[in-house]
XYZ file of N, CA and C in Angstrom:
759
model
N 121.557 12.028 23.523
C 122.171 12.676 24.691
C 121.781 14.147 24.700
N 121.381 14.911 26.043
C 121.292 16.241 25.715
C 121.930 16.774 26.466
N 122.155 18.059 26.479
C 122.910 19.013 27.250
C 122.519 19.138 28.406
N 123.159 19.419 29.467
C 122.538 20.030 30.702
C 122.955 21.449 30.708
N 122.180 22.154 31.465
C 122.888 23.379 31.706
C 123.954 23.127 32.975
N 124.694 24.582 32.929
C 125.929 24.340 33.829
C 125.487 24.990 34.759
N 125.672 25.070 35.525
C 125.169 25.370 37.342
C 125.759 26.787 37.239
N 124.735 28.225 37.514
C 124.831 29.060 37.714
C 125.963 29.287 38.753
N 126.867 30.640 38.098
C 127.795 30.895 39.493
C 127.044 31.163 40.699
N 126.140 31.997 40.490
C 125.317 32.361 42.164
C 124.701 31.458 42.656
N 124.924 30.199 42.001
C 123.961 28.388 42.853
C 125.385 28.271 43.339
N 126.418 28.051 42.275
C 127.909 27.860 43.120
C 127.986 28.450 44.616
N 127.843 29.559 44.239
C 128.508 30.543 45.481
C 127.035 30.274 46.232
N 125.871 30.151 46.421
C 125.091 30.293 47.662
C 125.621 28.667 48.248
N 125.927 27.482 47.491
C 125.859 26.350 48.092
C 127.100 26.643 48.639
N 128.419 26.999 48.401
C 129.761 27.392 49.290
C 129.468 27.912 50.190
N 128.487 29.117 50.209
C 128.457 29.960 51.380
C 127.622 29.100 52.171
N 126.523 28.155 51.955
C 125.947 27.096 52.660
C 126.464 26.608 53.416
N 127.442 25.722 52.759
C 128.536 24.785 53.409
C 128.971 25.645 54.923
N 129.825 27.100 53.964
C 130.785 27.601 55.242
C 129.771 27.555 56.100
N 128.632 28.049 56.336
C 127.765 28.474 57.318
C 128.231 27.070 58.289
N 127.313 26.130 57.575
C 126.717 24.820 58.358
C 128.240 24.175 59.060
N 129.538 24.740 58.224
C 130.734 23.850 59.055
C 130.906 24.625 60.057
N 130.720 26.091 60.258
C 130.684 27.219 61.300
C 130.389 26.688 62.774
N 128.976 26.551 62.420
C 127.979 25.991 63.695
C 128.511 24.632 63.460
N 128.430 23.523 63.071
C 129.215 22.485 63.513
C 130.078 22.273 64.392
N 131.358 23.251 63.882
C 132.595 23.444 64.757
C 132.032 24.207 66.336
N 130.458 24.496 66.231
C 130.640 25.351 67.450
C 129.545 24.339 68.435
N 129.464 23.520 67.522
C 128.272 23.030 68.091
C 128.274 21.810 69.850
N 129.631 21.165 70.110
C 129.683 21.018 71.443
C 130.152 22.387 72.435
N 130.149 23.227 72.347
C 130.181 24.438 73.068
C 129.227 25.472 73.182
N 128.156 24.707 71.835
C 127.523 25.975 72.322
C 126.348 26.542 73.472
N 126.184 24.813 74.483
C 125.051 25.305 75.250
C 126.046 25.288 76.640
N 127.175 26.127 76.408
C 127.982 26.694 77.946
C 127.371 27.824 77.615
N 126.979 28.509 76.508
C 126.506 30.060 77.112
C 125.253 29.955 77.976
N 124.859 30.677 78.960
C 124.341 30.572 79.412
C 122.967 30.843 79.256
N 122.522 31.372 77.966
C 120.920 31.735 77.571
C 120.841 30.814 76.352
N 121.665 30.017 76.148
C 121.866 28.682 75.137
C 121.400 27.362 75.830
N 122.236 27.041 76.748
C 122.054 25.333 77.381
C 121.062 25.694 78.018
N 120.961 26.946 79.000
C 119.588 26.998 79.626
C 120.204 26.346 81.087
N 121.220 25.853 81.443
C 121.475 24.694 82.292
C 121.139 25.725 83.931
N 121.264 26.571 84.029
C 120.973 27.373 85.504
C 119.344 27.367 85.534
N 118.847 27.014 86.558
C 117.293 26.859 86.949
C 116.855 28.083 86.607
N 117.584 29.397 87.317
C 117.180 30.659 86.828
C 116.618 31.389 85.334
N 117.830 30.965 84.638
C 118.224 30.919 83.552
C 116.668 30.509 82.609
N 116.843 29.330 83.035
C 115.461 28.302 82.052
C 114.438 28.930 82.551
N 114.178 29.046 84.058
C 112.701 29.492 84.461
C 112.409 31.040 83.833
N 113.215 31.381 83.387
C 113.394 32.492 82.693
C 112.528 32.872 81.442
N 113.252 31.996 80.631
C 112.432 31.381 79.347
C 111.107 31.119 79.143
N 111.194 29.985 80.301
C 109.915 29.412 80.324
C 108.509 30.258 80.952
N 108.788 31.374 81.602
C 108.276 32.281 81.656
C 107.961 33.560 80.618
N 108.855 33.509 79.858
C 108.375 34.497 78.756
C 107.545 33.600 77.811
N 108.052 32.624 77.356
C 107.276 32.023 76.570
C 105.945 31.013 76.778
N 105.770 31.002 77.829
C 104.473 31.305 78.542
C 103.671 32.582 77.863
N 104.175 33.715 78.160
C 103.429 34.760 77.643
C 102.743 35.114 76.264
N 104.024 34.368 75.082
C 103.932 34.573 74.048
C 103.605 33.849 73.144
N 103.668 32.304 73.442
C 102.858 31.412 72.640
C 101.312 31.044 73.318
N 100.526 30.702 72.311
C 98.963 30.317 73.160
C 99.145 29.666 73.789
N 97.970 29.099 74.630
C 98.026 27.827 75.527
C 97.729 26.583 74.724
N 97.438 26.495 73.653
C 97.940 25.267 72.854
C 97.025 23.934 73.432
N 97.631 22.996 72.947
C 99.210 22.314 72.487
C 98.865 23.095 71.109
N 100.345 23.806 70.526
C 100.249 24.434 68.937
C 101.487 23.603 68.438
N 101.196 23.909 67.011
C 101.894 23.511 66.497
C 103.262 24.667 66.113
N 104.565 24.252 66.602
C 105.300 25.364 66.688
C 106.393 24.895 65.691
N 106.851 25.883 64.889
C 108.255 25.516 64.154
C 109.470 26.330 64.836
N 110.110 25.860 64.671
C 111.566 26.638 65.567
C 112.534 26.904 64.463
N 113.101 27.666 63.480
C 113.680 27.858 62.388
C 115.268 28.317 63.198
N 116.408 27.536 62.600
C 117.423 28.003 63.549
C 117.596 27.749 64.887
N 116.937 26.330 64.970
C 116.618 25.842 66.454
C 117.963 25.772 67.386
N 119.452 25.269 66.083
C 120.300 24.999 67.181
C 119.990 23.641 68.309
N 120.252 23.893 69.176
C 120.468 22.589 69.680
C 119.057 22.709 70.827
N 118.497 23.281 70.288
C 116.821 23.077 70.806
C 116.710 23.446 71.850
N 117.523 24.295 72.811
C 116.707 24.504 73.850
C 115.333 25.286 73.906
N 115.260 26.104 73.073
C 113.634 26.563 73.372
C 112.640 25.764 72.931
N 112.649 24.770 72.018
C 111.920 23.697 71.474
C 111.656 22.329 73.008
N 112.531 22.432 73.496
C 112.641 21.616 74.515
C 111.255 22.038 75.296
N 111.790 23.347 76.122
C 111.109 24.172 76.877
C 109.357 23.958 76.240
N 109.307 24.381 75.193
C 107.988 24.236 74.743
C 107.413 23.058 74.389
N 108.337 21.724 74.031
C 107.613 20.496 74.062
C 107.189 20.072 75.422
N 107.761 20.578 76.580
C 107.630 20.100 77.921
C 106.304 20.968 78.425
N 105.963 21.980 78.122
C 104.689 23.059 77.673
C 103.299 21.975 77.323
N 103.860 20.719 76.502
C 102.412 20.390 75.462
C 102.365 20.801 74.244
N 103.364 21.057 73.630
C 103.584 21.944 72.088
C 104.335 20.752 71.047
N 103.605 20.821 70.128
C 104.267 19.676 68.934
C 104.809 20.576 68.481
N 106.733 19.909 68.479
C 107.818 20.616 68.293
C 108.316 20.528 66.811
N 108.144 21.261 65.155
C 109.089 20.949 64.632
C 110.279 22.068 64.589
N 111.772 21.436 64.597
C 113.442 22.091 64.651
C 113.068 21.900 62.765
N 114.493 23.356 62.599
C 114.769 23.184 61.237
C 116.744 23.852 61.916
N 117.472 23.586 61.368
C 118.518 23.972 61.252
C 119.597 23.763 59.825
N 120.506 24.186 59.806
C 121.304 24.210 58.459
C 122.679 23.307 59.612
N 123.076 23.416 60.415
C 124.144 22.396 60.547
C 123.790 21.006 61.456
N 124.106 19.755 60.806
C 123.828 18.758 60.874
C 124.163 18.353 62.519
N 125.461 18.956 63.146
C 125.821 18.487 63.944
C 124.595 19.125 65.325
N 124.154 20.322 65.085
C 123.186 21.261 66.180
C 121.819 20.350 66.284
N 121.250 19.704 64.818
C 120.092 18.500 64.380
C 120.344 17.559 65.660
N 121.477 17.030 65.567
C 121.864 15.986 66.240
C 121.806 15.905 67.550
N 122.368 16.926 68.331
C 122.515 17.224 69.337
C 121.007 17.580 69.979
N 120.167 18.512 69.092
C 118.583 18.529 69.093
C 118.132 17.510 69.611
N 117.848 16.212 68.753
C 117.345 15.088 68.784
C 117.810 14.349 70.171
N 119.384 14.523 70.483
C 119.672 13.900 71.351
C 118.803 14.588 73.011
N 118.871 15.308 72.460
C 118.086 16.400 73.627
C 116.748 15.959 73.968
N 116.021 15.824 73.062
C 114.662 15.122 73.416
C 114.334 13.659 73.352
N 115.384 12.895 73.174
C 115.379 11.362 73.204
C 115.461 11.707 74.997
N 116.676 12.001 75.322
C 116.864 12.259 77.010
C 115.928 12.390 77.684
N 115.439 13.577 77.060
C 114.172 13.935 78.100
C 112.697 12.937 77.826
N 112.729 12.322 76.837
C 111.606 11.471 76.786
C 110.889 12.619 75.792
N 110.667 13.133 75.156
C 109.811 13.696 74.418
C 109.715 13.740 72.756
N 108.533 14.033 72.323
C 108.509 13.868 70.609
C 108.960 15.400 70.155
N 109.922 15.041 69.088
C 109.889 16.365 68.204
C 110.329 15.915 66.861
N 110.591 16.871 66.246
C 110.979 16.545 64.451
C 111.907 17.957 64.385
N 113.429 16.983 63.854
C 113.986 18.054 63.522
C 114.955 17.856 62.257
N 114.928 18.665 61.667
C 115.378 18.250 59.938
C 116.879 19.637 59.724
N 117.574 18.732 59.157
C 118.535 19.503 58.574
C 118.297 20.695 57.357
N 118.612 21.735 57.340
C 118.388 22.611 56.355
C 118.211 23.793 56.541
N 117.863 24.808 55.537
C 118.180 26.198 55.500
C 116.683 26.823 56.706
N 116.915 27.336 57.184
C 116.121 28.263 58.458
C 114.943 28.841 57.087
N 115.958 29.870 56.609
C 115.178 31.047 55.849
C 114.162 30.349 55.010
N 114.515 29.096 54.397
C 113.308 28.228 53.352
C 113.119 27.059 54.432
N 112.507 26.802 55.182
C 112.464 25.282 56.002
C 111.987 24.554 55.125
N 112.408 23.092 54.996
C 111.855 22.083 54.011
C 111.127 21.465 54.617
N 109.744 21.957 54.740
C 108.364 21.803 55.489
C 107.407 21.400 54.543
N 107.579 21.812 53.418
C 106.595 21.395 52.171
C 105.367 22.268 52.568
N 104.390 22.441 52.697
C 103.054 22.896 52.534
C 102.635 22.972 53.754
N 102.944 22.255 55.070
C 102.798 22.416 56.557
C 102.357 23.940 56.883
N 101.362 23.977 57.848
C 101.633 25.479 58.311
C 101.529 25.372 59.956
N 101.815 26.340 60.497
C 101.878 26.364 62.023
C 101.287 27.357 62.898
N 101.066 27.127 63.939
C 100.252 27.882 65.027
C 101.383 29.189 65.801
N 102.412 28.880 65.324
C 103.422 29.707 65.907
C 105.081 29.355 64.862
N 105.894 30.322 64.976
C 106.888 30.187 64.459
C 107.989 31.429 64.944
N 108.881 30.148 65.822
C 109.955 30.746 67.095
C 110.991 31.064 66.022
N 111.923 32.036 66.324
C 113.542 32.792 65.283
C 114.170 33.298 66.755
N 115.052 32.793 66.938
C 116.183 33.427 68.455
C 117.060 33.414 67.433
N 117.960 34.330 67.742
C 119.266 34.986 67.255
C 119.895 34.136 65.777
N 119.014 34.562 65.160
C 119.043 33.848 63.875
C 119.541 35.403 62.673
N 118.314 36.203 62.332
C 118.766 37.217 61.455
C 119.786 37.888 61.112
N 120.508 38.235 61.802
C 121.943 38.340 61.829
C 122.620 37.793 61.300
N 122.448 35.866 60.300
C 123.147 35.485 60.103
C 122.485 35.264 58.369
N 121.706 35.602 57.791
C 120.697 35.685 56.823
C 121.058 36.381 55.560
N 121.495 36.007 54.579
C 121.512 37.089 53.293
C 120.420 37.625 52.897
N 119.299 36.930 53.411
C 117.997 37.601 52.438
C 116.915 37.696 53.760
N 117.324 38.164 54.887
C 116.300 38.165 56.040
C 114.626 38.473 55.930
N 114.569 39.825 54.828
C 113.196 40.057 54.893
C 112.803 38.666 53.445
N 113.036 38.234 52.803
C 112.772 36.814 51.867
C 112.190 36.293 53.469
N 113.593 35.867 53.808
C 113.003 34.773 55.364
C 111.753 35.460 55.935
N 111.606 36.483 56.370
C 110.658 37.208 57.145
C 109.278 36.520 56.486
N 109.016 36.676 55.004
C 107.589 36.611 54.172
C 107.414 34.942 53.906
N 108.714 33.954 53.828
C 107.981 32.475 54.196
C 107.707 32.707 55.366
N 108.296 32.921 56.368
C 107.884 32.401 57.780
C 106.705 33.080 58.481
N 105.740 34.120 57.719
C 105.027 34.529 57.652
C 103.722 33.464 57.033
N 104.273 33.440 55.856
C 103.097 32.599 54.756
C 103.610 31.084 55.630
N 103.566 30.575 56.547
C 103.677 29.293 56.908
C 102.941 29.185 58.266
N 102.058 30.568 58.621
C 101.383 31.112 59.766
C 100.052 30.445 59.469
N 99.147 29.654 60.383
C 97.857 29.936 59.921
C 97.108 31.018 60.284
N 95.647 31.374 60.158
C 95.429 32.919 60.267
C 95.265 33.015 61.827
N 95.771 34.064 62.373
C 95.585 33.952 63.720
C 97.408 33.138 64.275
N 97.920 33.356 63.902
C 99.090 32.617 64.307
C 100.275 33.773 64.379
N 101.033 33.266 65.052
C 102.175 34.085 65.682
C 103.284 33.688 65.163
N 104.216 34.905 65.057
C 105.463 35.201 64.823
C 106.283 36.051 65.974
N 107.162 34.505 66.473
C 108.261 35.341 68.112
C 109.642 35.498 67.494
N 110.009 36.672 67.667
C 111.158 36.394 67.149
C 112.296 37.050 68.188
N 113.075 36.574 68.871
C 114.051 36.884 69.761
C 115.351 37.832 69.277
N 115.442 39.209 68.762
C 116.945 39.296 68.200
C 117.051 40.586 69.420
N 118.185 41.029 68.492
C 119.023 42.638 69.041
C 120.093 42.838 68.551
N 120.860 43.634 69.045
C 122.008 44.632 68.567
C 123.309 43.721 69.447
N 124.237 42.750 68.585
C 125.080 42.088 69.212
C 126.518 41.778 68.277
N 127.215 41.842 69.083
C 128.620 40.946 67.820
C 127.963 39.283 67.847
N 128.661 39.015 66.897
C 128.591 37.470 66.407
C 128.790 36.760 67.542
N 127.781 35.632 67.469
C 127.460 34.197 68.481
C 128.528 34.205 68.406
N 128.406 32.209 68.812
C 128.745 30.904 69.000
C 130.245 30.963 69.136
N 131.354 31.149 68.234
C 132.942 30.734 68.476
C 133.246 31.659 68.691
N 133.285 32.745 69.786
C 133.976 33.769 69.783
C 135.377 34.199 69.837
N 136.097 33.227 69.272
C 137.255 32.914 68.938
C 137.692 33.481 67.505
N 136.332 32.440 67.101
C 136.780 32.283 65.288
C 135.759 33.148 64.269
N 136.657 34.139 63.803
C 135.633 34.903 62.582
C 134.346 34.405 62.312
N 133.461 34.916 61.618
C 132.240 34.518 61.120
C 132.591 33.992 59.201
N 131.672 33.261 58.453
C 132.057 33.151 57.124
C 132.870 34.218 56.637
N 133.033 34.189 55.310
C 133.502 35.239 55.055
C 132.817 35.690 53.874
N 132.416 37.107 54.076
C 132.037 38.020 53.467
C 130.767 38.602 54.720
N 131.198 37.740 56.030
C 129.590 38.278 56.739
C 129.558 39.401 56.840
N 130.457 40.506 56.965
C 130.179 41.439 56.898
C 129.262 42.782 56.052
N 128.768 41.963 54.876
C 128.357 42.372 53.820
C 126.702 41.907 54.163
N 126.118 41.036 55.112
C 125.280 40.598 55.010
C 123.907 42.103 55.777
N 123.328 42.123 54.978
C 122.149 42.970 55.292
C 122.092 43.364 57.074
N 121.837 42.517 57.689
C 121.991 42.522 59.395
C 123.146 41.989 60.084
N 124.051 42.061 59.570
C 124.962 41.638 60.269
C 125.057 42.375 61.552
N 125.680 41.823 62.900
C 125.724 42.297 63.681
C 124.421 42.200 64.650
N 123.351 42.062 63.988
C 121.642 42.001 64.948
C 121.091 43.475 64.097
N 119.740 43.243 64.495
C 118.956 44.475 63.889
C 118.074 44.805 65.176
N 117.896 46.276 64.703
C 117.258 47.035 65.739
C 115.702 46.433 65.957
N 115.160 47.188 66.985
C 113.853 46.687 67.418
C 112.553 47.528 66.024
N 113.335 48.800 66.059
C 112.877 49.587 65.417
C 112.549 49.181 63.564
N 113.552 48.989 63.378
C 114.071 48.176 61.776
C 113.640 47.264 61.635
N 113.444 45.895 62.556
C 112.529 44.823 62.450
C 111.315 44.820 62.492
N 110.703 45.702 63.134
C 109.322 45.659 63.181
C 108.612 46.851 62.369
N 109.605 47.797 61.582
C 109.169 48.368 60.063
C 108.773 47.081 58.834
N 110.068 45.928 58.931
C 109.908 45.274 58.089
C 108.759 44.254 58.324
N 108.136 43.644 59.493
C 107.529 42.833 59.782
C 106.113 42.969 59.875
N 105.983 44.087 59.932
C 104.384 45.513 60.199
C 103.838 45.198 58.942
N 103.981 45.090 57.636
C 103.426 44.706 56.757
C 102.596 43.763 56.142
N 103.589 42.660 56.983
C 102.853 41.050 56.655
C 101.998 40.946 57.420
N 101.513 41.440 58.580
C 101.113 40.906 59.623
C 99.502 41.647 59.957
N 98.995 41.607 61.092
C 97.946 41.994 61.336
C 98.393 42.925 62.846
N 99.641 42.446 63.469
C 99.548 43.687 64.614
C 100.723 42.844 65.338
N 101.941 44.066 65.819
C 103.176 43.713 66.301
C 103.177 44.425 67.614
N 104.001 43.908 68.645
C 104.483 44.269 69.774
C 105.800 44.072 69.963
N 106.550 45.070 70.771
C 107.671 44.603 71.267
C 108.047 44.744 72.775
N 109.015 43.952 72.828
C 108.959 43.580 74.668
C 110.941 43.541 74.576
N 111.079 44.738 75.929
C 112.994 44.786 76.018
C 113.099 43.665 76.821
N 114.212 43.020 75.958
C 114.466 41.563 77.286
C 115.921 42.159 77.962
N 116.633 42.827 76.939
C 117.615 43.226 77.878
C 117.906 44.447 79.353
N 117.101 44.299 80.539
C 117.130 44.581 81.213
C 116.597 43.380 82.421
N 116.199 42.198 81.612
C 116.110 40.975 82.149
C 117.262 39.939 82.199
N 118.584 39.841 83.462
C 119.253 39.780 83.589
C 119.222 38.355 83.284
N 118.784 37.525 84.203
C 118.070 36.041 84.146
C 117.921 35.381 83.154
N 117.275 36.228 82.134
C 117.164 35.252 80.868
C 118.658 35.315 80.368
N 119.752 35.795 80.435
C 121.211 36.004 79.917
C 122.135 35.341 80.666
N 121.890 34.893 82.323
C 122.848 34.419 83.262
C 123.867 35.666 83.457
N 123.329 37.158 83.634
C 123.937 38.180 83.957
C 123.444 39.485 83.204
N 124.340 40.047 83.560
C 123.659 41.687 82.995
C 123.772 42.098 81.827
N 123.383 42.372 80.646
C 124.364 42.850 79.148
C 123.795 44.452 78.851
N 124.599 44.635 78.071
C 124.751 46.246 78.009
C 124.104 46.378 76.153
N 124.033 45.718 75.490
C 123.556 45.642 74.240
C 121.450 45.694 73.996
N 120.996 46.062 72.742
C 119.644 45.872 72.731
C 119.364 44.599 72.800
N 118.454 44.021 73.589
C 118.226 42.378 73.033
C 116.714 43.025 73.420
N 115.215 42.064 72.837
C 113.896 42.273 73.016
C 112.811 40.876 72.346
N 111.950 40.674 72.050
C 111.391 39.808 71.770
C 110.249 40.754 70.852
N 109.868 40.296 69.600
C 108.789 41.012 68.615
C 108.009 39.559 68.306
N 106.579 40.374 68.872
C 105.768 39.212 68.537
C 104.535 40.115 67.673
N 104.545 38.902 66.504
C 103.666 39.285 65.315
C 102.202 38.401 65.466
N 101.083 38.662 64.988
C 99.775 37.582 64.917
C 99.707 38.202 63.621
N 99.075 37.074 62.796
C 98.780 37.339 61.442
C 97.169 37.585 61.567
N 96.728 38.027 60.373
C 95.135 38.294 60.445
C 94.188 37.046 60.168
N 92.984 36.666 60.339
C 92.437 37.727 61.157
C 92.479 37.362 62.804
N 92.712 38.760 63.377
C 92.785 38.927 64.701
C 91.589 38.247 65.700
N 91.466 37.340 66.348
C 90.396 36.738 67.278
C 90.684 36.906 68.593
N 89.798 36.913 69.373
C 89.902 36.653 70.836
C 89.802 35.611 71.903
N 89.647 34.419 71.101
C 89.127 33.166 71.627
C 89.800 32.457 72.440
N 89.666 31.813 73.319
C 90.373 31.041 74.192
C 91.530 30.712 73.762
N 92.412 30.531 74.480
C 94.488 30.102 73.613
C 94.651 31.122 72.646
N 94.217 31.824 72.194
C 94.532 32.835 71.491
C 95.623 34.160 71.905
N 95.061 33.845 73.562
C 96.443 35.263 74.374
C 95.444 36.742 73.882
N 96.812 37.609 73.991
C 96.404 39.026 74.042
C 96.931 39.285 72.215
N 96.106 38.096 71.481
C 96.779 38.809 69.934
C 96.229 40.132 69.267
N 94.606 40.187 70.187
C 93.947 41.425 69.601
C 94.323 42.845 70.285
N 95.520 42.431 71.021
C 96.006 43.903 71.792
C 97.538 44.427 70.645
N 97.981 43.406 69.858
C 99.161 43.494 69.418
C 99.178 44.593 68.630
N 99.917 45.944 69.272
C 99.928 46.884 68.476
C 101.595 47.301 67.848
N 101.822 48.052 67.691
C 102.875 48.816 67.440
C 103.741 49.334 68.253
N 104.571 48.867 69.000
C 105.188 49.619 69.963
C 106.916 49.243 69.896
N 107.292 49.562 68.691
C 108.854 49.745 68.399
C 109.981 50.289 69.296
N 111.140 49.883 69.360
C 111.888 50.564 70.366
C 113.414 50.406 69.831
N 114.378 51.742 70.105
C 115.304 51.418 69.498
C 115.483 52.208 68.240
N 116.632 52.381 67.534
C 116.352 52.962 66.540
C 117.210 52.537 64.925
């Protein structure tokens, strides 16, 4: 017989804080596509989307990962594009609701339960890799930042949707507890994200979405923007977009 070792307190405590997360979004998870830049359900709203991200992924079909997909509406949007969709999420019930989403509509995707920041992708890499209002909720965001980087092939993009916001989904019910302690809590600046992201990459842009009413289903008074990264090396080739223009243009502070 031999010993095992005993399970580190900080494996304890990240799998608790796991849990709380994933029962969080669970509990939020039939409500959460009434917000209106969530379900997408106003024509406005979606054509919205589907217009930016037009801009920002190639013309494809790519292979896109959605980390923090939630209940897929932008995965939707882009499988209906021509884009092989894989979802990663940490609560089982948002997976579900995912899947149910593209059984409806008739379309293929893959979406797996689990942590955003590590996706259990194994060795896969992708032509693009979507993050909407995800960082904010992250103990180790720039960790997340450098897989979801190294899971780029060369020439591949990094969209990442955040800003300066109070906490999603239950706006009822607190966030875990200790979120307050978490590195970004709250959203991170345009400015701060794209210090940290400028490194990995080969050339960043940023674009203010919040003065784009449409994509929100109304007006908001907070930073929201979109940072899109291409990894090196930089090409110009057909479906490629404007990656060899991607410079530096931070905003925010």
């Amino acid at each position: 017989m031999t010993d095992e070792p005993f399970p580190r307190a900080a494996d304890n405590e990240r799998a608790l804080n796991e849990r709380a997360v994933a029962e969080y979004w669970d509990a939020a998870a039939d409500a959460f596509d009434d917000e209106p830049d969530h379900g997408l359900r106003a024509r406005r709203t979606r054509q919205a989307w589907e217009r930016r991200l037009r801009s920002w992924v190639p013309d494809g079909p790519c292979d896109v990962l959605d980390v923090g997909c939630g209940t897929a509406s932008m995965s939707l949007l882009l499988a209906g594009a021509g884009h092989r969709v894989t979802g990663v999420d940490l609560a089982p019930r948002m997976v579900g609701q995912a899947r149910a989403k593209f059984q409806d509509a008739g379309l293929e995707g893959v979406f797996l339960v689990g942590d955003a920041a590590a996706p259990p992708i194994g060795d896969r890499l992708f032509d693009v890799v979507l993050c909407r209002h995800l960082v904010w909720t992250l103990p180790e965001p720039e960790a997340a930042l450098r897989r979801w980087v190294g899971r780029l092939r060369p020439g591949g993009r990094l969209v990442m949707v955040e800003g300066r916001w109070r906490e999603a989904g239950q706006s009822a019910v607190p966030y875990v507890a200790g979120a307050d302690a978490l590195p970004w809590h709250g959203g991170v600046t345009a400015r701060r994200l794209t210090a940290a992201v400028s490194p990995l990459v080969a050339g960043v842009r940023v674009e203010r979405l919040d003065g784009e009413a449409d994509l929100w289903g109304g007006p908001v008074s907070d930073e929201r923007y979109a940072l899109i990264a291409v990894t090196g090396p930089v090409t110009d080739e057909p479906g490629d977009g404007a990656a060899g223009a991607l410079d530096d243009h931070p905003v925010g502070s």
